[in-house]
Amino acid sequence: MLEQLARLGRVGIAILAHIGRGNILLFHILGGITDLATRPGLLIRQLYSVGVLSMLIISVSGTFVGMVLALQGHYTLSQFGAEQSLGVMVAASLVRELGPVVTALLFAGRAGSALTAEIGLMKATEQLSGLEMMAVDPIKRILTPRFLAGFISMPLLAGMFSALGILGGYFVGVGLLGVDDGAFWSQMQAKIDLHEDIYNGVIKSFVFGWVCTWIALFQGYEAVPTSEGVSRATTRTVVHSSLAVLGMDFILTALMFGG
Amino acid sequence: MVGAFIAAGLVALFFLSMKVSNLSTMSGGEGYPVDARFDNIGSLKVRSPVTMAGVRVGRVSDIGFDSETYEAVVTMSIDSRYDTIPDDTFAKILTAGLLGEQYIGLDPGGSEQYLKTGDQIQLTQSALVLEEIIGQFLFSKAEEGSNSE
Amino acid sequence: MTSDTDPLVKIRGLRFFRGERAIFDGVDIDIPRGKITAIMGPSGSGKTTLLKLIGGQLRPQAGSVEVDGQNIHRLSRRALYRLRIRMGMLFQSGALLTDISVFDNVAYPLREHAPLPSSMIRKLVLLKLESVGLRGARGLMPSELSGGMARRVALARAMALDPMMIMYDEPFTGQDPISLGVLVQLIRALNDASRITSIIVSHDVQETAEIADYIYVISNGRVIDHGSPDAMLKSNAPWTRQFMHGLADGPVPFHYPAPGLEQDLLGT
């Protein structure tokens, strides 16, 4: 009994220490941002590998999600004779929820795991120690630009996802299923609110970008520097990021739309 | 490439704000606030539309409660281009369709004075609450029945 | 003030634990200036850890490490980084940044720490690469280099800021005979030419004995023996003899501790 209590305590302490190290790392990463101003090239390179390389999967997924939404929505709405609201339904689901959340999940799988693997391998091959011994702070030089790139990329990617999803929904709804063109857009414009829906969606994706990139970098930085350790860290990144995104999404949705 | 990525992202966000959201239907200029008091506002919400002859002229910007008179105080923001609304205008809370959302309809009066910033609309009609209407209907039917006996 | 006769690195009573396990338990080492000092020991004896302690990447539980008269672990972060500019380290894997070219790797410390015009940096980088014989490889990416070449590039990078000392972490491990010969020669030549203090951590007895001026042998967290390479090779101390000559059995037993064979086989 006492032993189990002690074990519980040890696990608790380990979790707290883990969270603490994550926060210390985040603090250091943020501390490097001023330094980055003199080296914009570093950020641009990371925007390429984090953002540009994720663009394809995000665009394709967004389009298809929008198309599927239109098909499913049309089926349900037509039972109430409310096909006219298809535009609202597609746009609201995308802008409020699916855009930020699905983008974040795909981002965790595409960019987050790549970040973890990259940082973990740099650790395993002593590149981080090497930088440190060259009197270069690896957190500032390696982690900060990646963090910022993730934070900036996520809302842009989520925006593309939603925009292409709406176009995909338009294509299916208006093009294939014969919903009225004008009604599709005008209902959407009447119901989707710039602040309530779009800004909140963008805020969500900023938060998700922050969390996903943070988790990815932390897992990479803490990875056991062996090939097995790196592959485990990569898996953990995807799992932790996905759970964090879904959990945060619930909290954010409750805060934004619940009240 | 990075430039293209950022541009594409911004275009997408711009598309969302301009084409998808109500930014396009919101008039650029600010509105002026006008108050109205209602006994019951039903399910009227902040941002519900305010219309005149079916045309939207503003939106509800705030809903409060006066704890002395037990009335709801609704603040509307009327687009500044509609600055010739008579001050004896009648404000009703209407429902779009049978079960649709509620909005405020304005019926213009005949006054020469126009509503200004911070004015209050005196003539109001509360929301029709379905249960109350049904209750009244049944009550009057019951009364009819007892009278005819 | 420190004079030239003082050792460059002075380690006193160093104790370092990983969890419960003692990696170092009271180690005293002096590294003289301008010489090549080798620290030898079997695998897992914490040699790389020692270099990390000297470089200030790890913190000991007790004891002190002084580099050039400054206690590494009492320095502020800023001062530590300033001191590290004067220390070079050659990692086992080379630790080259994989996403930039050979040229950019060698230029990296210069661009970070020396505000020089790019034409000047170019000249310095080419000179450093020339000294390791890889000027022609400047356009390659690290993934295109062989292990020996990667180590030479890393050496050029470690030399880029003309440090007062270079630490070599297992420089000879896993090299074919030719690149081994090249590395041995390079280390000796660089040391003689620029009066750099070198610390070599290794378990390759032959190559190390060939170029070192002085050898420390560590095992089980303690300094077992130290002296010139000749003295060490001729040493009669049983442990040193076993290590230096690679004998299968000796104070380090061939058998992992186990109950008697008979007892194990008969299952009693």
XYZ file of C-alpha atoms in Angstrom:
676
model
C 0.000 0.000 0.000
C 2.665 2.432 1.079
C 4.837 1.311 -1.768
C 2.107 1.946 -4.298
C 1.592 5.383 -2.856
C 5.295 6.038 -3.218
C 5.199 4.835 -6.814
C 2.260 7.101 -7.544
C 4.204 9.957 -6.040
C 7.240 9.178 -8.164
C 5.142 9.105 -11.331
C 3.558 12.397 -10.334
C 6.934 13.979 -9.728
C 8.213 12.651 -13.042
C 5.236 14.139 -14.883
C 5.648 17.482 -13.140
C 9.362 17.506 -13.909
C 8.553 16.712 -17.539
C 6.113 19.599 -17.764
C 8.588 21.838 -15.998
C 11.364 20.990 -18.447
C 8.965 21.642 -21.301
C 8.216 25.082 -19.951
C 11.867 25.890 -19.381
C 12.568 24.874 -22.956
C 9.718 27.036 -24.212
C 11.071 29.944 -22.206
C 14.500 29.522 -23.807
C 12.975 29.182 -27.244
C 11.037 32.411 -26.817
C 14.175 34.079 -25.499
C 15.796 33.464 -28.861
C 13.227 35.374 -30.863
C 14.969 38.735 -30.600
C 18.115 37.057 -31.863
C 16.251 35.785 -34.885
C 15.581 39.297 -36.157
C 19.180 39.529 -37.349
C 18.963 36.190 -39.144
C 15.730 36.099 -41.160
C 17.230 33.440 -43.417
C 16.918 30.819 -40.676
C 13.203 31.474 -40.308
C 12.571 31.431 -44.041
C 14.315 28.093 -44.419
C 12.121 26.642 -41.674
C 8.966 28.182 -43.112
C 9.812 26.258 -46.225
C 10.244 22.891 -44.540
C 7.392 23.338 -42.076
C 4.913 25.278 -44.184
C 5.539 24.838 -47.872
C 6.107 21.115 -47.611
C 2.843 20.679 -45.681
C 0.873 22.655 -48.255
C 0.095 19.780 -50.581
C -1.417 17.432 -48.013
C -3.363 20.287 -46.424
C -4.764 21.486 -49.752
C -5.810 18.047 -50.912
C -7.351 17.100 -47.565
C -9.148 20.429 -47.308
C -10.717 20.099 -50.736
C -11.899 16.575 -50.115
C -13.199 17.271 -46.627
C -15.227 20.139 -48.080
C -16.587 17.959 -50.836
C -17.586 15.201 -48.432
C -19.191 17.711 -46.101
C -21.274 19.027 -48.974
C -22.431 15.538 -49.967
C -23.331 14.529 -46.429
C -24.808 17.892 -45.570
C -26.901 17.971 -48.684
C -28.372 14.586 -47.851
C -29.350 15.652 -44.350
C -30.464 19.166 -45.213
C -32.604 18.075 -48.151
C -34.736 16.053 -45.760
C -35.777 19.335 -44.181
C -35.912 21.138 -47.488
C -33.061 23.332 -46.336
C -30.489 22.741 -49.083
C -30.100 26.490 -49.296
C -28.223 26.373 -45.999
C -25.574 24.058 -47.403
C -23.090 26.904 -47.741
C -23.512 27.902 -44.114
C -23.161 24.353 -42.927
C -19.996 23.670 -44.898
C -18.416 27.005 -44.058
C -19.305 26.929 -40.381
C -18.005 23.422 -39.825
C -14.810 24.187 -41.691
C -14.029 27.598 -40.307
C -14.926 26.846 -36.716
C -13.794 23.270 -36.245
C -12.524 21.154 -39.063
C -10.160 23.724 -40.531
C -8.099 24.335 -37.402
C -8.428 20.834 -35.926
C -7.819 18.677 -38.986
C -5.019 20.966 -40.115
C -3.411 20.628 -36.699
C -3.726 16.847 -36.761
C -2.238 16.644 -40.242
C 0.410 19.147 -39.238
C 1.373 16.999 -36.246
C 1.713 14.004 -38.533
C 3.512 15.754 -41.355
C 5.585 18.573 -39.882
C 5.600 17.733 -36.164
C 6.997 14.253 -36.576
C 9.567 15.547 -39.048
C 10.652 18.213 -36.567
C 11.010 15.678 -33.766
C 12.981 13.306 -35.949
C 15.223 16.099 -37.149
C 15.985 17.459 -33.688
C 16.331 13.957 -32.249
C 18.788 12.988 -34.959
C 20.737 16.189 -34.479
C 20.987 15.223 -30.841
C 21.936 11.634 -31.633
C 24.635 12.734 -34.060
C 25.975 15.227 -31.500
C 25.162 18.209 -33.701
C 23.483 19.974 -30.787
C 26.442 19.323 -28.488
C 28.695 20.408 -31.311
C 26.931 23.745 -31.557
C 27.120 24.161 -27.822
C 30.859 23.568 -27.902
C 31.140 26.147 -30.671
C 29.631 28.523 -28.127
C 26.404 28.661 -30.123
C 23.172 28.167 -28.247
C 21.407 25.344 -30.106
C 18.038 26.327 -28.681
C 18.264 29.808 -30.119
C 19.754 28.769 -33.409
C 17.935 25.506 -34.108
C 14.747 25.406 -32.062
C 13.554 29.012 -32.091
C 13.274 29.384 -35.881
C 11.410 26.088 -36.086
C 9.034 27.094 -33.337
C 8.260 30.409 -34.942
C 7.835 28.801 -38.348
C 5.289 26.351 -36.939
C 3.447 29.104 -35.126
C 3.213 31.213 -38.282
C 2.471 28.361 -40.678
C -0.445 26.809 -38.837
C -3.007 29.613 -39.290
C -2.003 30.015 -42.934
C -2.395 26.299 -43.531
C -5.710 26.221 -41.669
C -6.880 29.157 -43.778
C -5.997 27.287 -46.957
C -7.720 24.187 -45.654
C -10.947 26.035 -44.928
C -10.891 28.098 -48.113
C -10.269 25.103 -50.335
C -12.828 23.104 -48.362
C -15.462 25.746 -49.017
C -14.555 25.784 -52.705
C -14.745 21.982 -52.726
C -18.150 22.184 -51.052
C -19.214 24.791 -53.590
C -18.114 22.551 -56.428
C -20.105 19.591 -55.106
C -23.090 21.528 -53.780
C -23.617 23.989 -56.602
C -21.882 22.164 -59.411
C -23.088 18.628 -58.878
C -26.088 18.737 -56.571
C -27.707 21.827 -58.003
C -27.936 24.067 -54.967
C -28.591 27.654 -55.957
C -25.379 29.575 -56.467
C -26.605 32.802 -54.912
C -28.185 31.113 -51.916
C -24.993 29.189 -51.225
C -22.936 32.339 -50.832
C -25.531 34.733 -49.443
C -26.659 32.383 -46.669
C -23.050 31.800 -45.834
C -22.319 35.480 -45.687
C -25.387 36.154 -43.610
C -24.533 33.573 -40.973
C -20.758 33.393 -40.787
C -19.473 36.147 -38.585
C -16.051 37.625 -39.044
C -15.286 37.829 -35.321
C -17.258 34.952 -33.950
C -16.293 32.390 -36.545
C -13.276 33.401 -38.558
C -11.220 35.180 -35.922
C -11.930 32.463 -33.405
C -10.875 29.849 -35.937
C -7.643 31.709 -36.561
C -7.012 32.051 -32.826
C -7.560 28.321 -32.475
C -5.047 27.518 -35.141
C -2.484 29.858 -33.590
C -2.921 27.988 -30.320
C -2.648 24.630 -32.063
C 0.426 25.767 -33.967
C 2.026 26.820 -30.707
C 1.176 23.563 -28.936
C 2.039 21.180 -31.784
C 5.373 22.779 -32.539
C 6.234 23.018 -28.873
C 5.485 19.331 -28.310
C 7.420 18.317 -31.423
C 10.503 20.308 -30.458
C 10.370 19.221 -26.847
C 10.082 15.551 -27.769
C 12.986 15.881 -30.177
C 15.107 17.730 -27.663
C 14.362 15.233 -24.892
C 14.671 12.169 -27.121
C 16.995 9.404 -26.060
C 19.802 9.889 -28.594
C 19.546 6.518 -30.282
C 17.612 5.477 -33.361
C 15.096 3.692 -31.175
C 14.746 6.703 -28.902
C 14.157 9.018 -31.849
C 11.517 6.790 -33.379
C 9.725 6.563 -30.049
C 9.878 10.319 -29.650
C 8.387 10.745 -33.121
C 5.471 8.512 -32.221
C 4.996 10.369 -28.962
C 4.913 13.664 -30.821
C 2.022 12.562 -32.997
C 0.095 11.021 -30.108
C 0.650 13.866 -27.655
C -0.011 16.558 -30.258
C -3.238 14.936 -31.410
C -4.508 14.526 -27.873
C -3.460 18.041 -26.964
C -5.184 19.471 -30.040
C -8.435 17.658 -29.357
C -8.375 18.570 -25.675
C -7.513 22.192 -26.348
C -10.168 22.326 -29.030
C -12.826 21.336 -26.542
C -11.665 23.949 -24.050
C -11.355 26.674 -26.674
C -14.719 25.856 -28.199
C -16.336 25.963 -24.773
C -14.724 29.339 -24.098
C -15.467 30.853 -27.490
C -18.863 29.514 -28.476
C -20.145 28.006 -25.252
C -20.911 31.167 -23.313
C 8.475 29.316 -52.513
C 8.148 30.604 -48.993
C 6.794 33.849 -50.357
C 4.242 31.936 -52.388
C 3.268 29.918 -49.337
C 2.701 32.986 -47.197
C 0.861 34.717 -50.021
C -1.388 31.691 -50.549
C -2.133 31.517 -46.834
C -2.976 35.200 -46.655
C -5.132 34.988 -49.769
C -7.027 32.105 -48.155
C -7.607 34.065 -44.971
C -8.598 37.094 -47.015
C -11.041 34.960 -48.993
C -12.528 33.685 -45.747
C -12.981 37.174 -44.373
C -14.289 38.795 -47.533
C -16.258 36.175 -49.361
C -17.395 33.844 -46.622
C -18.054 36.014 -43.623
C -20.433 38.855 -43.114
C -17.709 41.416 -43.611
C -19.071 41.828 -47.122
C -22.569 42.535 -45.861
C -21.468 44.776 -43.056
C -21.409 48.364 -44.127
C -18.016 49.873 -43.821
C -19.053 52.837 -41.687
C -19.928 52.634 -38.033
C -23.451 52.832 -36.780
C -25.073 54.984 -34.159
C -26.599 53.375 -31.062
C -30.312 53.500 -30.320
C -32.001 51.924 -27.310
C -35.355 50.218 -27.006
C -37.096 48.577 -24.075
C -39.057 45.374 -24.377
C -41.089 43.351 -21.902
C -39.826 40.181 -23.466
C -37.203 39.733 -26.139
C -37.712 36.022 -26.711
C -34.550 34.535 -28.118
C -33.149 37.743 -29.590
C -29.357 37.765 -29.460
C -26.525 40.190 -29.808
C -25.785 40.558 -33.553
C -29.344 39.744 -34.534
C -30.362 41.858 -37.512
C -32.405 45.049 -37.340
C -34.508 45.548 -40.460
C -36.764 48.133 -41.954
C -39.130 47.135 -44.739
C -37.162 43.898 -44.896
C -33.838 45.627 -45.501
C -31.224 45.295 -42.878
C -30.320 48.667 -41.423
C -28.325 47.601 -38.387
C -27.787 44.955 -35.794
C -28.312 44.383 -32.095
C -25.146 45.411 -30.324
C -26.048 44.858 -26.701
C -28.781 43.360 -24.538
C -29.192 44.396 -20.937
C -31.713 44.069 -18.172
C -33.154 46.896 -16.134
C -33.612 45.492 -12.661
C -35.952 48.324 -11.632
C -38.513 48.087 -14.404
C -37.854 44.409 -15.163
C -37.507 45.230 -18.816
C -34.953 44.164 -21.360
C -32.875 47.026 -22.725
C -31.746 46.339 -26.287
C -29.117 48.528 -27.863
C -29.090 48.546 -31.640
C -26.403 49.861 -33.853
C -28.018 51.503 -36.872
C -25.869 52.102 -39.932
C -25.012 55.753 -40.137
C -26.238 56.049 -43.710
C -29.782 55.449 -42.447
C -29.949 58.689 -40.472
C -33.521 59.686 -41.285
C -35.451 57.235 -39.146
C -38.358 59.047 -37.431
C -38.181 59.131 -33.639
C -41.680 57.698 -33.301
C -40.655 54.529 -35.063
C -42.211 51.339 -33.820
C -39.831 48.450 -32.928
C -41.148 44.884 -32.995
C -39.438 41.639 -32.307
C -40.313 39.323 -35.176
C -39.500 35.773 -36.092
C -38.138 34.730 -39.442
C -40.392 31.902 -40.496
C -42.234 29.783 -38.003
C -39.223 28.591 -36.050
C -36.492 30.809 -37.427
C -34.360 33.213 -35.523
C -35.683 36.444 -34.132
C -34.892 39.922 -35.327
C -36.060 43.456 -34.782
C -38.334 45.021 -37.353
C -38.719 48.798 -37.433
C -41.936 50.414 -38.700
C -41.358 54.088 -39.448
C -43.621 56.642 -37.804
C -44.561 60.032 -39.169
C -42.458 62.316 -37.041
C -40.261 65.029 -38.490
C -37.654 64.398 -35.826
C -35.097 61.729 -36.586
C -33.454 59.255 -34.211
C -30.043 60.348 -33.025
C -27.195 58.719 -31.147
C -28.368 57.437 -27.780
C -32.071 58.024 -28.414
C -34.634 55.573 -27.165
C -37.422 54.077 -29.242
C -40.571 54.469 -27.160
C -42.980 52.258 -29.048
C -42.091 48.598 -28.816
C -43.768 45.267 -29.164
C -42.332 42.222 -27.417
C -41.560 38.918 -28.908
C -44.407 36.561 -29.393
C -43.760 33.532 -27.304
C -45.412 30.503 -28.776
C -46.515 29.033 -25.448
C -48.199 32.271 -24.454
C -50.089 32.477 -27.728
C -51.277 28.911 -27.408
C -52.191 29.561 -23.779
C -54.238 32.614 -24.732
C -55.912 30.759 -27.545
C -56.976 27.879 -25.313
C -58.111 30.269 -22.638
C -60.291 32.220 -25.042
C -61.732 28.994 -26.492
C -62.574 27.807 -23.001
C -64.217 31.144 -22.280
C -66.267 30.916 -25.484
C -67.357 27.460 -24.528
C -68.542 28.507 -21.076
C -70.367 31.534 -22.500
C -72.334 29.531 -25.029
C -73.662 27.121 -22.457
C 47.404 35.133 -12.874
C 48.287 32.009 -14.732
C 51.708 31.443 -16.120
C 52.794 29.280 -19.012
C 53.999 26.502 -16.783
C 50.625 26.057 -15.116
C 48.536 23.275 -16.560
C 45.816 24.499 -18.916
C 43.215 22.183 -17.467
C 43.302 21.288 -13.812
C 40.826 18.721 -12.531
C 40.629 18.179 -8.784
C 38.548 15.680 -6.843
C 36.020 15.331 -9.617
C 32.950 13.318 -8.722
C 30.138 12.711 -11.159
C 27.172 10.404 -10.775
C 24.596 9.201 -13.254
C 21.749 8.174 -11.034
C 23.310 5.811 -8.503
C 26.278 4.917 -10.667
C 29.541 6.740 -10.059
C 31.137 7.696 -13.384
C 33.958 9.587 -11.692
C 34.834 9.180 -8.073
C 37.636 11.526 -7.148
C 39.624 12.126 -10.317
C 42.666 14.449 -10.456
C 44.088 15.249 -13.885
C 46.458 17.958 -15.127
C 46.609 18.797 -18.817
C 49.843 20.639 -19.639
C 49.889 23.439 -22.191
C 50.991 22.801 -25.743
C 51.164 19.041 -25.303
C 49.048 16.145 -26.427
C 47.553 14.434 -23.430
C 45.650 11.223 -23.861
C 42.986 9.952 -21.532
C 42.482 6.259 -22.039
C 40.191 3.694 -20.613
C 37.871 0.901 -21.595
C 34.513 1.572 -23.194
C 31.961 2.900 -20.766
C 34.545 4.424 -18.466
C 33.092 7.875 -19.031
C 35.768 9.364 -21.240
C 33.318 11.355 -23.327
C 31.636 12.461 -20.119
C 34.969 13.836 -18.988
C 35.223 15.991 -22.101
C 31.694 17.232 -21.554
C 32.619 18.126 -17.993
C 35.644 20.052 -19.215
C 33.505 21.806 -21.820
C 30.951 22.730 -19.179
C 28.114 20.789 -20.815
C 27.715 18.698 -17.700
C 27.987 19.695 -14.076
C 29.890 17.540 -11.565
C 28.458 16.681 -8.150
C 31.751 17.611 -6.491
C 35.232 18.731 -7.379
C 36.437 21.407 -9.736
C 37.481 21.756 -13.348
C 39.692 24.744 -14.093
C 40.429 25.751 -17.640
C 43.033 28.470 -18.040
C 42.614 29.356 -14.379
C 38.815 29.681 -14.540
C 36.527 27.278 -12.759
C 34.244 26.171 -15.581
C 31.260 25.394 -13.417
C 31.302 28.700 -11.550
C 31.237 30.790 -14.711
C 28.176 32.664 -15.839
C 26.602 31.412 -19.033
C 28.029 34.326 -20.965
C 31.542 33.808 -19.646
C 31.296 30.095 -20.307
C 30.352 30.753 -23.918
C 33.250 33.190 -24.235
C 35.606 30.545 -22.941
C 34.158 27.894 -25.253
C 35.090 30.025 -28.246
C 38.658 29.245 -27.280
C 37.986 25.521 -26.940
C 37.513 23.269 -29.913
C 35.949 19.879 -29.747
C 36.046 17.093 -32.271
C 33.106 14.774 -31.759
C 33.200 11.101 -32.487
C 30.697 11.443 -35.314
C 32.098 14.744 -36.492
C 28.833 16.442 -35.523
C 28.742 18.418 -38.757
C 25.492 20.217 -39.426
C 23.879 17.991 -42.012
C 21.827 20.629 -43.780
C 24.677 22.887 -44.869
C 27.735 22.302 -47.026
C 31.285 21.581 -45.916
C 32.246 25.188 -46.567
C 29.347 26.552 -44.529
C 30.110 24.134 -41.711
C 33.650 25.431 -41.364
C 32.460 28.998 -41.808
C 29.773 28.559 -39.145
C 31.812 29.421 -36.041
C 33.467 32.304 -37.880
C 30.154 33.772 -38.949
C 28.805 33.337 -35.442
C 31.668 34.820 -33.516
C 33.880 36.880 -35.800
C 32.343 39.898 -37.490
C 34.450 39.568 -40.614
C 33.654 40.484 -44.212
C 32.625 37.465 -46.257
C 35.697 37.607 -48.490
C 37.860 37.263 -45.373
C 35.784 34.386 -44.079
C 36.148 32.666 -47.424
C 39.918 32.912 -47.255
C 40.051 31.644 -43.681
C 37.771 28.710 -44.445
C 39.782 27.716 -47.495
C 43.003 27.873 -45.473
C 41.548 25.686 -42.756
C 40.220 23.208 -45.286
C 43.586 23.211 -47.036
C 45.309 22.268 -43.776
C 43.164 19.126 -43.546
C 43.534 18.488 -47.273
C 39.883 18.963 -48.166
C 39.841 22.303 -49.937
C 38.460 20.547 -52.990
C 35.541 19.107 -51.022
C 34.144 22.454 -49.957
C 31.012 22.155 -52.052
C 30.008 18.716 -50.782
C 27.279 18.068 -48.255
C 28.236 16.199 -45.074
C 26.227 13.167 -46.203
C 28.558 12.824 -49.188
C 31.668 12.519 -47.020
C 33.267 9.361 -45.730
C 33.654 9.033 -41.967
C 37.305 9.989 -42.085
C 36.657 13.021 -44.270
C 33.815 14.133 -42.002
C 36.195 14.037 -39.070
C 38.753 16.074 -40.954
C 36.139 18.682 -41.843
C 35.074 18.736 -38.211
C 38.710 19.250 -37.294
C 38.940 22.196 -39.675
C 35.802 23.600 -38.069
C 37.187 23.100 -34.558
C 40.320 24.955 -35.668
C 38.432 27.781 -37.333
C 38.589 30.158 -34.411
C 42.216 29.266 -33.549
C 41.401 27.825 -30.144
C 43.856 27.355 -27.304
C 42.901 23.712 -27.006
C 41.126 20.977 -28.884
C 39.412 17.991 -27.362
C 39.255 14.883 -29.483
C 36.562 12.373 -28.679
C 37.611 8.920 -29.927
C 39.223 10.296 -33.087
C 40.504 6.899 -34.259
C 37.472 4.712 -33.734
C 36.075 3.023 -36.793
C 38.568 4.391 -39.322
C 40.245 2.470 -42.087
C 44.065 2.320 -41.863
C 44.602 5.105 -44.388
C 42.325 7.715 -42.853
C 43.655 6.602 -39.484
C 47.173 7.437 -40.585
C 45.982 10.771 -41.977
C 44.262 11.674 -38.721
C 47.228 10.692 -36.560
C 49.476 12.830 -38.674
C 47.080 15.754 -38.742
C 46.644 15.849 -35.004
C 50.373 15.759 -34.424
C 51.050 18.360 -37.126
C 48.367 20.749 -35.928
C 49.604 20.466 -32.397
C 53.212 21.135 -33.333
C 52.440 23.897 -35.784
C 50.147 26.010 -33.654
C 51.135 25.016 -30.105
C 47.601 23.967 -29.342
C 46.885 21.943 -26.255
C 45.281 18.685 -27.247
C 43.272 16.268 -25.190
C 42.610 12.921 -26.791
C 40.109 10.548 -25.353
C 40.523 7.105 -26.830
C 40.819 3.409 -26.304
C 42.952 2.803 -29.372
C 46.238 2.127 -27.630
C 48.610 2.000 -30.565
C 47.644 5.190 -32.362
C 47.259 7.116 -29.158
C 50.579 5.988 -27.754
C 52.143 7.038 -31.043
C 51.222 10.707 -30.784
C 50.527 11.387 -27.104
C 53.045 13.094 -24.849
C 51.380 11.881 -21.701
C 48.760 9.281 -20.906
C 46.186 8.966 -18.151
C 44.426 5.650 -17.777
C 41.060 5.703 -16.084
C 38.801 2.881 -15.065
C 35.911 2.511 -12.652
C 35.831 6.215 -12.023
C 39.445 6.578 -10.938
C 42.794 7.378 -12.482
C 44.561 4.013 -12.447
C 47.872 5.045 -13.861
C 49.597 7.890 -15.665
C 52.920 8.531 -17.345
C 54.614 8.852 -20.726
C 53.526 6.410 -23.431
C 56.730 4.412 -23.108
C 56.406 4.117 -19.375
C 52.831 3.009 -19.766
C 53.647 0.358 -22.351
C 56.372 -0.989 -20.128
C 54.363 -0.696 -16.959
C 54.160 -3.754 -14.807
C 51.021 -2.759 -12.991
C 48.654 -5.589 -13.876
C 45.709 -3.460 -14.913
C 47.754 -1.126 -17.114
C 49.468 -4.108 -18.692
C 46.204 -5.766 -19.538
C 44.742 -2.602 -21.063
C 47.803 -1.441 -22.987
C 48.438 -4.843 -24.478
C 44.882 -5.961 -24.882
C 45.129 -9.164 -22.880
C 41.954 -11.187 -22.652
C 42.221 -12.023 -19.000
C 43.698 -10.154 -16.088
C 42.382 -7.859 -13.361
C 39.424 -7.257 -15.686
C 38.096 -10.809 -15.760
C 37.065 -12.522 -18.962
C 34.011 -13.908 -17.191
C 31.104 -11.829 -16.121
C 30.567 -12.550 -12.422
C 28.657 -15.837 -12.164
C 28.368 -18.822 -9.857
C 30.733 -21.723 -10.563
C 30.259 -23.450 -13.908
C 29.776 -26.879 -12.326
C 27.138 -25.529 -10.026
C 25.300 -23.890 -12.949
C 25.424 -26.943 -15.188
C 24.435 -29.450 -12.559
C 21.678 -27.144 -11.436
C 22.211 -27.644 -7.716
